[in-house]
Coordinates of N, CA, C and O in Angstrom, one line a residue:
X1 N 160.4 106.9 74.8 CA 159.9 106.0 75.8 C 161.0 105.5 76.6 O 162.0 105.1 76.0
X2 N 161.2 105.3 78.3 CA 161.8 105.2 78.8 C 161.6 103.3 78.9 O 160.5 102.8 78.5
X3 N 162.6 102.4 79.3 CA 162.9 101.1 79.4 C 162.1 101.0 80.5 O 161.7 99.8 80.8
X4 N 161.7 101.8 81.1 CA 160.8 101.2 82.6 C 159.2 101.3 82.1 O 159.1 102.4 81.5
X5 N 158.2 100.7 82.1 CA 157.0 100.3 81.6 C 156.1 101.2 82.6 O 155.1 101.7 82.2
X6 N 156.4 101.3 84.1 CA 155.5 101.5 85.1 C 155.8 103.1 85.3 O 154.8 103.7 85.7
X7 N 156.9 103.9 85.0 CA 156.8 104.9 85.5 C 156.4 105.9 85.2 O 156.5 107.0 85.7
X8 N 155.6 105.3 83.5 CA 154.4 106.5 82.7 C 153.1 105.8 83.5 O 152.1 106.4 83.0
X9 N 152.7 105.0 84.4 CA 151.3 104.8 84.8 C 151.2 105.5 86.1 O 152.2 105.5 86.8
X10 N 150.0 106.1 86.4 CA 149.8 106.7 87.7 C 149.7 106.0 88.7 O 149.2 104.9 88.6
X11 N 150.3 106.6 89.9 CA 150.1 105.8 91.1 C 148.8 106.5 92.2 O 148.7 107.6 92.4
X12 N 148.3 105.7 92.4 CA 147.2 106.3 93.4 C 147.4 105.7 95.0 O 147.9 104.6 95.0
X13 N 147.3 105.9 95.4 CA 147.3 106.0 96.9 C 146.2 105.9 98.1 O 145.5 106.9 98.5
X14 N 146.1 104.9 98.6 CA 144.7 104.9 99.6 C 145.1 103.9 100.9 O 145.6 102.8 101.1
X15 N 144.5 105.1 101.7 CA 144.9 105.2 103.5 C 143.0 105.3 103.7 O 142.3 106.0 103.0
X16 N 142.4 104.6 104.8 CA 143.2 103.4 105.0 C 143.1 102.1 103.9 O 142.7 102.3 102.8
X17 N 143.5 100.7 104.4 CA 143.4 100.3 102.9 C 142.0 99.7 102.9 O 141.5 99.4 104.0
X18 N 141.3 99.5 101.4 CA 140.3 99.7 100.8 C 140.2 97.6 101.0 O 140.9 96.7 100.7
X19 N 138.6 97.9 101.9 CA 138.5 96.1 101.9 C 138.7 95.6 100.6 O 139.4 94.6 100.7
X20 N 138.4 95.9 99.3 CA 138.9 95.0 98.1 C 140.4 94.2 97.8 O 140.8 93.2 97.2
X21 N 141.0 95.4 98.7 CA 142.5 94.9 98.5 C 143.2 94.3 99.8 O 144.3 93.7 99.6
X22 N 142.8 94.5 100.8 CA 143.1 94.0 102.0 C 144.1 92.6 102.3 O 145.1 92.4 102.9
X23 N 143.1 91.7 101.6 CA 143.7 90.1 101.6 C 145.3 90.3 100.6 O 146.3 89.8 101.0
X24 N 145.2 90.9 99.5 CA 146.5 90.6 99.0 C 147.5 92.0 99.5 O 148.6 91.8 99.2
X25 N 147.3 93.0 100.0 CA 148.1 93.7 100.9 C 148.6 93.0 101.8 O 149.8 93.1 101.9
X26 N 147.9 92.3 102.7 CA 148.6 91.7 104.1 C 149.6 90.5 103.6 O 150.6 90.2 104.1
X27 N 149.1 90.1 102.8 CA 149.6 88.9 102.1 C 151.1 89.6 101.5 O 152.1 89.0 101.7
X28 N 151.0 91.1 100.7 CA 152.3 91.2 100.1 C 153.4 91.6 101.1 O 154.5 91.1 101.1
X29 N 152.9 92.5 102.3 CA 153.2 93.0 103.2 C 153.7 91.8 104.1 O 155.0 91.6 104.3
X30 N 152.9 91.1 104.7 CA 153.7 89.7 105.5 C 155.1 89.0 104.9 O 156.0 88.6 105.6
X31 N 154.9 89.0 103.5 CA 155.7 88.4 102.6 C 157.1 88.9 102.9 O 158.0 88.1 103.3
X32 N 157.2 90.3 102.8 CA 158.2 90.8 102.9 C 158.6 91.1 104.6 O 159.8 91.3 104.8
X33 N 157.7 91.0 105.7 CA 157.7 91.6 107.5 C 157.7 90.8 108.1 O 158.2 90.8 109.3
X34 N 156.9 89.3 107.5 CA 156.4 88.7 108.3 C 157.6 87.6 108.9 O 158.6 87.4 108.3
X35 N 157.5 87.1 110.0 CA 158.0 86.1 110.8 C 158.0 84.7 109.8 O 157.1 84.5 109.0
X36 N 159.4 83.5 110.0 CA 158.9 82.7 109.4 C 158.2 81.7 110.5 O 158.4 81.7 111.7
X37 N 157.5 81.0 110.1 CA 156.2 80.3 110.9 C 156.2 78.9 110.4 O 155.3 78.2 110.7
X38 N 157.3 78.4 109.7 CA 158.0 77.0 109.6 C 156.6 76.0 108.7 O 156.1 74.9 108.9
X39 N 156.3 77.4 107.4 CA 155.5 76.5 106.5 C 154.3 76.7 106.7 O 153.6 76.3 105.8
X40 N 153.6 77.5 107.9 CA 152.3 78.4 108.3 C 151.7 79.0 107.3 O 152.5 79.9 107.1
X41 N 150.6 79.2 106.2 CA 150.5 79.7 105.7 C 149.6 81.0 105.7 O 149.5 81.9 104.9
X42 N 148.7 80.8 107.3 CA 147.8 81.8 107.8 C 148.9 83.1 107.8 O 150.0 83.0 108.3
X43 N 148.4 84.2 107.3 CA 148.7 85.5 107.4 C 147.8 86.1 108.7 O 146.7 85.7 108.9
X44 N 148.3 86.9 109.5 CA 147.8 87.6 110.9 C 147.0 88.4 110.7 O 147.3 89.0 109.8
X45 N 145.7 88.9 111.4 CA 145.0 89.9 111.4 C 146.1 91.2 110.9 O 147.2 91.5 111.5
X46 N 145.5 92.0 109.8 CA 146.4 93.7 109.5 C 144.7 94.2 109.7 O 143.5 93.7 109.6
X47 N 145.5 95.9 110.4 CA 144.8 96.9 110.9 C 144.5 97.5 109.7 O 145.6 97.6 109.1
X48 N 143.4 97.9 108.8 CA 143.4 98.8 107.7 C 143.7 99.9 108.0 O 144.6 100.4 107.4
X49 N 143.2 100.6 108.8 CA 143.5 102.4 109.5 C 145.2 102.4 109.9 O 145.8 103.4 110.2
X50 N 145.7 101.3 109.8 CA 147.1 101.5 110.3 C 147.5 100.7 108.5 O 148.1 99.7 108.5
X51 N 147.4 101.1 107.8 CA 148.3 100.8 106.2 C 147.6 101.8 105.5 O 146.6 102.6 105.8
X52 N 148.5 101.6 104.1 CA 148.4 102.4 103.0 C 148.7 101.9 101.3 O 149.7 102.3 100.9
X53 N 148.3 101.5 100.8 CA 148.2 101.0 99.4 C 149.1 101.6 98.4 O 149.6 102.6 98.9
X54 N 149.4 101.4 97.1 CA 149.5 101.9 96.1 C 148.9 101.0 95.0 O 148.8 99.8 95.1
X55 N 148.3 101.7 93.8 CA 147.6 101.3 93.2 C 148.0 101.9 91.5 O 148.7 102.9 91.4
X56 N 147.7 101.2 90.7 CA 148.2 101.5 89.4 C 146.8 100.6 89.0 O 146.8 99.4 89.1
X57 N 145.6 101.5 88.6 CA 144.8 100.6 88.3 C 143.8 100.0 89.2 O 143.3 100.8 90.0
X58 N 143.6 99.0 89.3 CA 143.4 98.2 90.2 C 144.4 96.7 90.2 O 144.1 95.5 90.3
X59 N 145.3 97.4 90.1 CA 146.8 96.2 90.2 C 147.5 97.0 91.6 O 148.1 98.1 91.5
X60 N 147.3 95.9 93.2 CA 148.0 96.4 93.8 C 149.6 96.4 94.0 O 150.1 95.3 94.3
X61 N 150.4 97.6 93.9 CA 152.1 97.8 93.6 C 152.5 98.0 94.5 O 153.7 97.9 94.4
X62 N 152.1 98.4 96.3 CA 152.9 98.9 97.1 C 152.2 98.7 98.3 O 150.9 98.6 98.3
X63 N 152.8 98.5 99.5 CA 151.8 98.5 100.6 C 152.9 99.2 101.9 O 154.1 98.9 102.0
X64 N 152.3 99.9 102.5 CA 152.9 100.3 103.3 C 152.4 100.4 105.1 O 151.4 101.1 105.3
X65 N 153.0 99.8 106.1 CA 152.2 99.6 107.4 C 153.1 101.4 107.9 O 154.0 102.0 107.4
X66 N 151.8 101.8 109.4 CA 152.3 102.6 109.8 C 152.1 102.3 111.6 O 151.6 101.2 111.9
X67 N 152.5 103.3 112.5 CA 152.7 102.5 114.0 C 152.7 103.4 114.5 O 153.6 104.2 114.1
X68 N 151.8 103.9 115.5 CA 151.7 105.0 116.0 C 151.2 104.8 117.5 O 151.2 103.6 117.9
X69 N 150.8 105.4 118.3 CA 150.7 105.2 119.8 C 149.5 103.9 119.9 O 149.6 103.0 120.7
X70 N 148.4 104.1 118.7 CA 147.5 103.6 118.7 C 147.3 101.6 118.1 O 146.3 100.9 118.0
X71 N 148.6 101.3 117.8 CA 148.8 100.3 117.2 C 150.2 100.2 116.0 O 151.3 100.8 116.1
X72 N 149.7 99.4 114.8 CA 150.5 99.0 113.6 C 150.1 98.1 112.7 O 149.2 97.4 113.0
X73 N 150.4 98.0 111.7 CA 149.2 97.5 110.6 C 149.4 96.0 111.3 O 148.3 95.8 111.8
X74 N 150.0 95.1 111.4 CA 150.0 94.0 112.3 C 149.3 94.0 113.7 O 149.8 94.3 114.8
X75 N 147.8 93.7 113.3 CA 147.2 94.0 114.3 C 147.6 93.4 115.9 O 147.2 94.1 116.9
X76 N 148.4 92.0 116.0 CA 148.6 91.6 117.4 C 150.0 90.6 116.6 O 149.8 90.2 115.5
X77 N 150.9 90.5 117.0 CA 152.6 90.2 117.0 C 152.0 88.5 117.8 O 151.6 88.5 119.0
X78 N 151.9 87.1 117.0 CA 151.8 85.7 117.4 C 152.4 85.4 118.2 O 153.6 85.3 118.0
X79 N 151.7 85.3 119.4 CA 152.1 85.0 120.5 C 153.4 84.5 120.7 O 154.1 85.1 121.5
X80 N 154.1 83.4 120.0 CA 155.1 82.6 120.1 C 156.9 84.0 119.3 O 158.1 83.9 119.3
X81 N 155.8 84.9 118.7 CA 156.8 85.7 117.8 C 156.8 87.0 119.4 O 157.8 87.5 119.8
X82 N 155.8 87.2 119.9 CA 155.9 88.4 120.6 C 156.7 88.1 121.9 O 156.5 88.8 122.9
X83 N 157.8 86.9 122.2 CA 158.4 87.0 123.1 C 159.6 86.7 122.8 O 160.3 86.1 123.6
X84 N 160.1 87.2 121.3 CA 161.2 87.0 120.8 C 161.3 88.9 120.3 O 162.4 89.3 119.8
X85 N 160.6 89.5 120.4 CA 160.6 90.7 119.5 C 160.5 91.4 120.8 O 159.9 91.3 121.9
X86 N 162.1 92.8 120.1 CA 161.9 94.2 120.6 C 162.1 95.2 120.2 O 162.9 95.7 119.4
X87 N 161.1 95.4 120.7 CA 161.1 97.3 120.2 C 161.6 98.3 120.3 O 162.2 98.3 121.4
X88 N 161.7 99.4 119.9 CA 162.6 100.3 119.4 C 162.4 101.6 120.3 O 161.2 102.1 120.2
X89 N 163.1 102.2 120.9 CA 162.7 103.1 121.7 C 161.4 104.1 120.9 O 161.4 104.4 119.7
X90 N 160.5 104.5 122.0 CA 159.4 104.9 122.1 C 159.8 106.4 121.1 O 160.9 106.7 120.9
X91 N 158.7 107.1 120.7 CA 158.8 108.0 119.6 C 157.5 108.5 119.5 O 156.5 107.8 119.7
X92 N 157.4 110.2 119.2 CA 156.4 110.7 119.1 C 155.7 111.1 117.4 O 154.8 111.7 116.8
X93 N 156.8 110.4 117.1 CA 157.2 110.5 115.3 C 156.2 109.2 114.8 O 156.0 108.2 115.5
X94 N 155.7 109.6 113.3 CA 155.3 108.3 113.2 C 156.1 107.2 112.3 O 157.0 107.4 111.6
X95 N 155.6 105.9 112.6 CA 156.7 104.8 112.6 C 155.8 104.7 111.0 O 154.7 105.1 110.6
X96 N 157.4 103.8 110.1 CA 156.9 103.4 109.0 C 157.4 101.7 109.3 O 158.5 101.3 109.5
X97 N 156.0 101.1 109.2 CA 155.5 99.5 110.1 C 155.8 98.7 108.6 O 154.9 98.1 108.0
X98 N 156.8 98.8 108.2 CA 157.2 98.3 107.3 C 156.8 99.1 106.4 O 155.9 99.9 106.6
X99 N 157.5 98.9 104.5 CA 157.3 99.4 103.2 C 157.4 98.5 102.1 O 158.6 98.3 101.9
X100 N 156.8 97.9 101.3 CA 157.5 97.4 100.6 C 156.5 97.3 99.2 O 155.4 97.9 99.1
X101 N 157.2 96.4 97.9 CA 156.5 97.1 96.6 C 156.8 95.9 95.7 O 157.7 95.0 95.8
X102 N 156.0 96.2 94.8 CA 156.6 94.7 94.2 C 157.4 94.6 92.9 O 157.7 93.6 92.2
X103 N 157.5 96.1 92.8 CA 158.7 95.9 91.7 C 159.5 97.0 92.3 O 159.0 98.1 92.6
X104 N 160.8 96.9 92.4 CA 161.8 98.0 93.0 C 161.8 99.0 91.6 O 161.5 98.8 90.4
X105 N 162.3 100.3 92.4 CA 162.9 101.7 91.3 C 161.5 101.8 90.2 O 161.6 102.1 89.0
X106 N 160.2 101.4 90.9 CA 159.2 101.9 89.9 C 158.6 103.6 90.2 O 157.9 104.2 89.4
X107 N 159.1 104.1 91.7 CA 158.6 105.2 92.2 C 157.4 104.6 92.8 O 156.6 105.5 93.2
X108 N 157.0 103.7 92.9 CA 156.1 103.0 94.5 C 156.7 103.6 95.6 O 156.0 104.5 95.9
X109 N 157.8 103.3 96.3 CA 158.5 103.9 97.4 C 157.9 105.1 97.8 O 157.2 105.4 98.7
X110 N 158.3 105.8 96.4 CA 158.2 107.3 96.8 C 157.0 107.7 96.9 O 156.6 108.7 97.6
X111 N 156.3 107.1 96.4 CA 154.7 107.2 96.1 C 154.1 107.6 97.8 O 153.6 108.5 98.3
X112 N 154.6 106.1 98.5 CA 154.1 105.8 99.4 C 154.6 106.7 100.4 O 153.8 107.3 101.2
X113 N 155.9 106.9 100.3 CA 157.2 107.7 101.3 C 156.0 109.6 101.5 O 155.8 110.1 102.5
X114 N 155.7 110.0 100.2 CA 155.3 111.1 99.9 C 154.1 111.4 101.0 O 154.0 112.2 101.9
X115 N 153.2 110.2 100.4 CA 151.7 110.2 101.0 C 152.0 110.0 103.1 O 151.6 110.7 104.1
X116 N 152.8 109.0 102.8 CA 153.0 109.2 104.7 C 153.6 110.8 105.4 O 153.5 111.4 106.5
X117 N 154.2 111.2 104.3 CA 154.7 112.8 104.7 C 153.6 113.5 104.8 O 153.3 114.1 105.8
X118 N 153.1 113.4 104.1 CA 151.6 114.5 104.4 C 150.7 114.1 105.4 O 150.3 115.0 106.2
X119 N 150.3 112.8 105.7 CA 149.2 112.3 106.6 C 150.1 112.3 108.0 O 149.6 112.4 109.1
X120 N 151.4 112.2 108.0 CA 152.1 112.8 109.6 C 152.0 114.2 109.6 O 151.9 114.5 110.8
X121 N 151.9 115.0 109.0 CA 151.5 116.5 108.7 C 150.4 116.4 109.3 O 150.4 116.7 110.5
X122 N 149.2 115.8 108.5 CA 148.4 116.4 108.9 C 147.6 116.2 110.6 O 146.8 117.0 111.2
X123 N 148.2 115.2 110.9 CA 148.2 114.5 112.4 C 149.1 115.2 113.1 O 149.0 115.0 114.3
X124 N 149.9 116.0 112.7 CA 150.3 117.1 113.4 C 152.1 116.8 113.9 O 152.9 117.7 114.3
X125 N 152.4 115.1 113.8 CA 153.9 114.9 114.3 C 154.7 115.9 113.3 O 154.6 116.7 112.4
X126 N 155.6 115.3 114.2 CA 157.1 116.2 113.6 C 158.0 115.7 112.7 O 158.9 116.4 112.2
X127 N 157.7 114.2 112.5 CA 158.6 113.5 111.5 C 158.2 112.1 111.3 O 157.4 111.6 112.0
X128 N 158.8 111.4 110.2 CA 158.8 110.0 109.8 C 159.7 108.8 110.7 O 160.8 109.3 110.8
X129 N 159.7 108.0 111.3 CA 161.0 107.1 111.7 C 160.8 105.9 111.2 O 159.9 105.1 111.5
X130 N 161.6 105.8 110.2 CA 162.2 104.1 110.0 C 163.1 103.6 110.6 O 164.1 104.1 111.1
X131 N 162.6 101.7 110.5 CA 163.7 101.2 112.0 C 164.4 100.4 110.4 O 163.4 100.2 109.7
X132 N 165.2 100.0 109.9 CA 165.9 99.5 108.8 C 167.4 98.5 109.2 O 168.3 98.9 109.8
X133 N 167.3 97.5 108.8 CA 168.3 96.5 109.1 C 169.6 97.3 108.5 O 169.5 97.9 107.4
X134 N 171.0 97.3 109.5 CA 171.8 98.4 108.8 C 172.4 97.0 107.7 O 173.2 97.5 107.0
X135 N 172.1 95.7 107.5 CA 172.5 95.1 106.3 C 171.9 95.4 105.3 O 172.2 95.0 104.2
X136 N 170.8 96.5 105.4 CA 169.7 96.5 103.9 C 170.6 98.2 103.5 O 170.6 99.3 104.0
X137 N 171.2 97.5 102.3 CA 172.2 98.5 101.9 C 171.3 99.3 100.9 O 171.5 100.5 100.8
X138 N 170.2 98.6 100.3 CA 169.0 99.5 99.9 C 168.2 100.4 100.2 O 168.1 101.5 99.8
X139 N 167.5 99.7 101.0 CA 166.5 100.4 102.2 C 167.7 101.5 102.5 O 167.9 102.4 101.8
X140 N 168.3 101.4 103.5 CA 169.4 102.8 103.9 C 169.6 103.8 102.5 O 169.4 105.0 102.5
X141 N 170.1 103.1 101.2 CA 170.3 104.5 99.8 C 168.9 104.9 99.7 O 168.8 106.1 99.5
X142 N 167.5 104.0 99.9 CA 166.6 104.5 99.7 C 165.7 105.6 100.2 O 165.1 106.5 99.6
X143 N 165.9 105.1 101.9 CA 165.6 106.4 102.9 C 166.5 107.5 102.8 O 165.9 108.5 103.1
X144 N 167.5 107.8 102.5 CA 168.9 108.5 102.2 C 168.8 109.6 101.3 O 169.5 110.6 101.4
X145 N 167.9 109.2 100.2 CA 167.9 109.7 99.4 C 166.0 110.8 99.5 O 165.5 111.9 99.1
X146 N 165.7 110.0 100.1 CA 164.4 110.8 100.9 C 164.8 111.8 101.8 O 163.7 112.2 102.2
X147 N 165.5 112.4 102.3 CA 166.3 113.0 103.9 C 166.0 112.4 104.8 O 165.6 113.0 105.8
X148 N 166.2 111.0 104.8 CA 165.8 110.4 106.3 C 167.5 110.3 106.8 O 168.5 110.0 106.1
X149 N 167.6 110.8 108.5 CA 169.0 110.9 108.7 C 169.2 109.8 110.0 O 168.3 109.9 110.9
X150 N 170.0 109.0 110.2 CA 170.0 108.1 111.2 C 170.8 109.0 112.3 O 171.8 109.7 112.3
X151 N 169.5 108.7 113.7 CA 169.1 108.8 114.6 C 169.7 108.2 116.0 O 169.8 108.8 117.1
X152 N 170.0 106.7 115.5 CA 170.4 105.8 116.4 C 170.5 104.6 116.1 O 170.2 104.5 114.9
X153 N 170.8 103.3 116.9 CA 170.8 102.1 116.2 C 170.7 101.0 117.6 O 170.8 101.4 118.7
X154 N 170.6 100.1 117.2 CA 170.5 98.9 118.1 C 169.7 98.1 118.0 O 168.7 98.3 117.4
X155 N 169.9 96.8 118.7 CA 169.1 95.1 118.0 C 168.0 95.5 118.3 O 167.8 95.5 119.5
X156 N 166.7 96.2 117.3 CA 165.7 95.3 117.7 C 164.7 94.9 116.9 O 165.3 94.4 115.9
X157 N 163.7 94.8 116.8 CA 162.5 93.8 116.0 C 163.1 92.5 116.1 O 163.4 92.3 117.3
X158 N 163.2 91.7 115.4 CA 163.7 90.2 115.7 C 165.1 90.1 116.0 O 165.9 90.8 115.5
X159 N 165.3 89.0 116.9 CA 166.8 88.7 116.8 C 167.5 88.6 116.1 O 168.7 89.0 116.1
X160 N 166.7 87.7 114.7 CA 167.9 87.5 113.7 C 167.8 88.6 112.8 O 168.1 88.4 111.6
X161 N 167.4 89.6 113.2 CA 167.6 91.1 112.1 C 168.9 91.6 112.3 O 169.5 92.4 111.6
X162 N 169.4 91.2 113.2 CA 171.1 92.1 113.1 C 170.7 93.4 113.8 O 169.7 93.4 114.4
X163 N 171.4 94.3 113.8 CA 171.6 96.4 114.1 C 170.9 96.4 113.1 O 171.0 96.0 111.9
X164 N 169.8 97.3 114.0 CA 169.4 98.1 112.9 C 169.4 99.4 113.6 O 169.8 99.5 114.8
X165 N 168.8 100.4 112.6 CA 169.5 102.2 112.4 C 168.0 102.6 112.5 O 167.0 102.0 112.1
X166 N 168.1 103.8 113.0 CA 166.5 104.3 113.2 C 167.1 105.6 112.5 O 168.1 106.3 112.6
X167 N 166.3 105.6 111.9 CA 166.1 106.7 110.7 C 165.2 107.8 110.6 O 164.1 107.4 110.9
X168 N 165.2 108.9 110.3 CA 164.3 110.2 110.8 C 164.2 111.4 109.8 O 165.1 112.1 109.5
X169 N 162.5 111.5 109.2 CA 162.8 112.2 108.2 C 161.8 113.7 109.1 O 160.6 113.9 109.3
X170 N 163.0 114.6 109.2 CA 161.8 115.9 110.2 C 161.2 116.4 109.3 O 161.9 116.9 108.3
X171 N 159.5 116.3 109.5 CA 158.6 116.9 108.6 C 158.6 118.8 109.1 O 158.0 119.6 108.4
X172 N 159.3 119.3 109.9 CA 159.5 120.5 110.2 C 160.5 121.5 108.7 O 160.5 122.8 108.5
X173 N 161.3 120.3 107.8 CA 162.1 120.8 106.7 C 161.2 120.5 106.1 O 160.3 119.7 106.4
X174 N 161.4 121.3 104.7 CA 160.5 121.0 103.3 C 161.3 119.9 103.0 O 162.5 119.6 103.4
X175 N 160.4 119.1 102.3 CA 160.7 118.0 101.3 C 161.0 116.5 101.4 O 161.1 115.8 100.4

């Protein structure tokens, strides 16, 4: 038996996300994406057709937003936040609208990383792009180790994100 508890349980995976789990998706997802709102506790309309779940059970472990011509799981950016935020040059790739999980190194990540490889497949793009704060020395080993290869870089999403690195995983290679 391995010291990690979670990585003999199955992960299941559901696009878009399933109304039962909706409220604490947005909720885990904001947690980690969201703007601070100085003690706000309302979480913002999320798009279900624009996210993706992980599931162990019915214990939600992973949530993942995606961003595509047609929106992002953040259905509208609060007004007072959308005139502080920029975005990242335009892309025919689909975006990963944040990722996050709630226990690291369980294979959530991958779970989720896996499942967006195939549904950009099947929508026919040519690749993954993550926009990643180049301070997140994780997120960078984590995409890294997926073949995601940086692309390009510069300020955007919030001001106080620092450079970040746009990251590119071409679904035209295996794996």
């Amino acid at each position: 038996m391995t010291g990690n508890q979670w990585q003999a349980c199955r992960i299941d995976i559901h696009h878009p996300v399933p109304d039962c789990v909706m409220a604490d998706a947005a909720a885990l997802w904001w947690r980690g994406f969201g703007i601070w709102t100085g003690g706000q506790a309302a979480i913002p309309a999320m798009d279900a057709a624009h996210g993706m779940v992980a599931m162990q059970g019915d214990q939600l472990v992973g949530v993942a937003g995606i961003r595509d011509g047609d929106g992002g799981f953040l259905k509208k950016i609060p007004r007072f936040a959308a005139l502080a935020y920029r975005a990242a040059p335009a892309t025919s790739d689909m975006v990963i609208d944040g990722i996050i999980a709630r226990e690291m190194r369980q294979g959530t990540g991958r779970a989720l990383i896996g499942a967006l490889v195939e549904l950009a497949r099947q929508r026919g793009m040519g690749g993954l792009r993550a926009e990643v704060q180049k301070s997140n020395r994780g997120a960078r080993q984590f995409y890294a180790s997926l073949g995601f290869v940086e692309v390009g870089r510069g300020r955007y999403g919030w001001p106080w994100t620092g450079q970040v690195l746009l990251l590119r995983h071409d679904l035209k290679r295996r794996g």
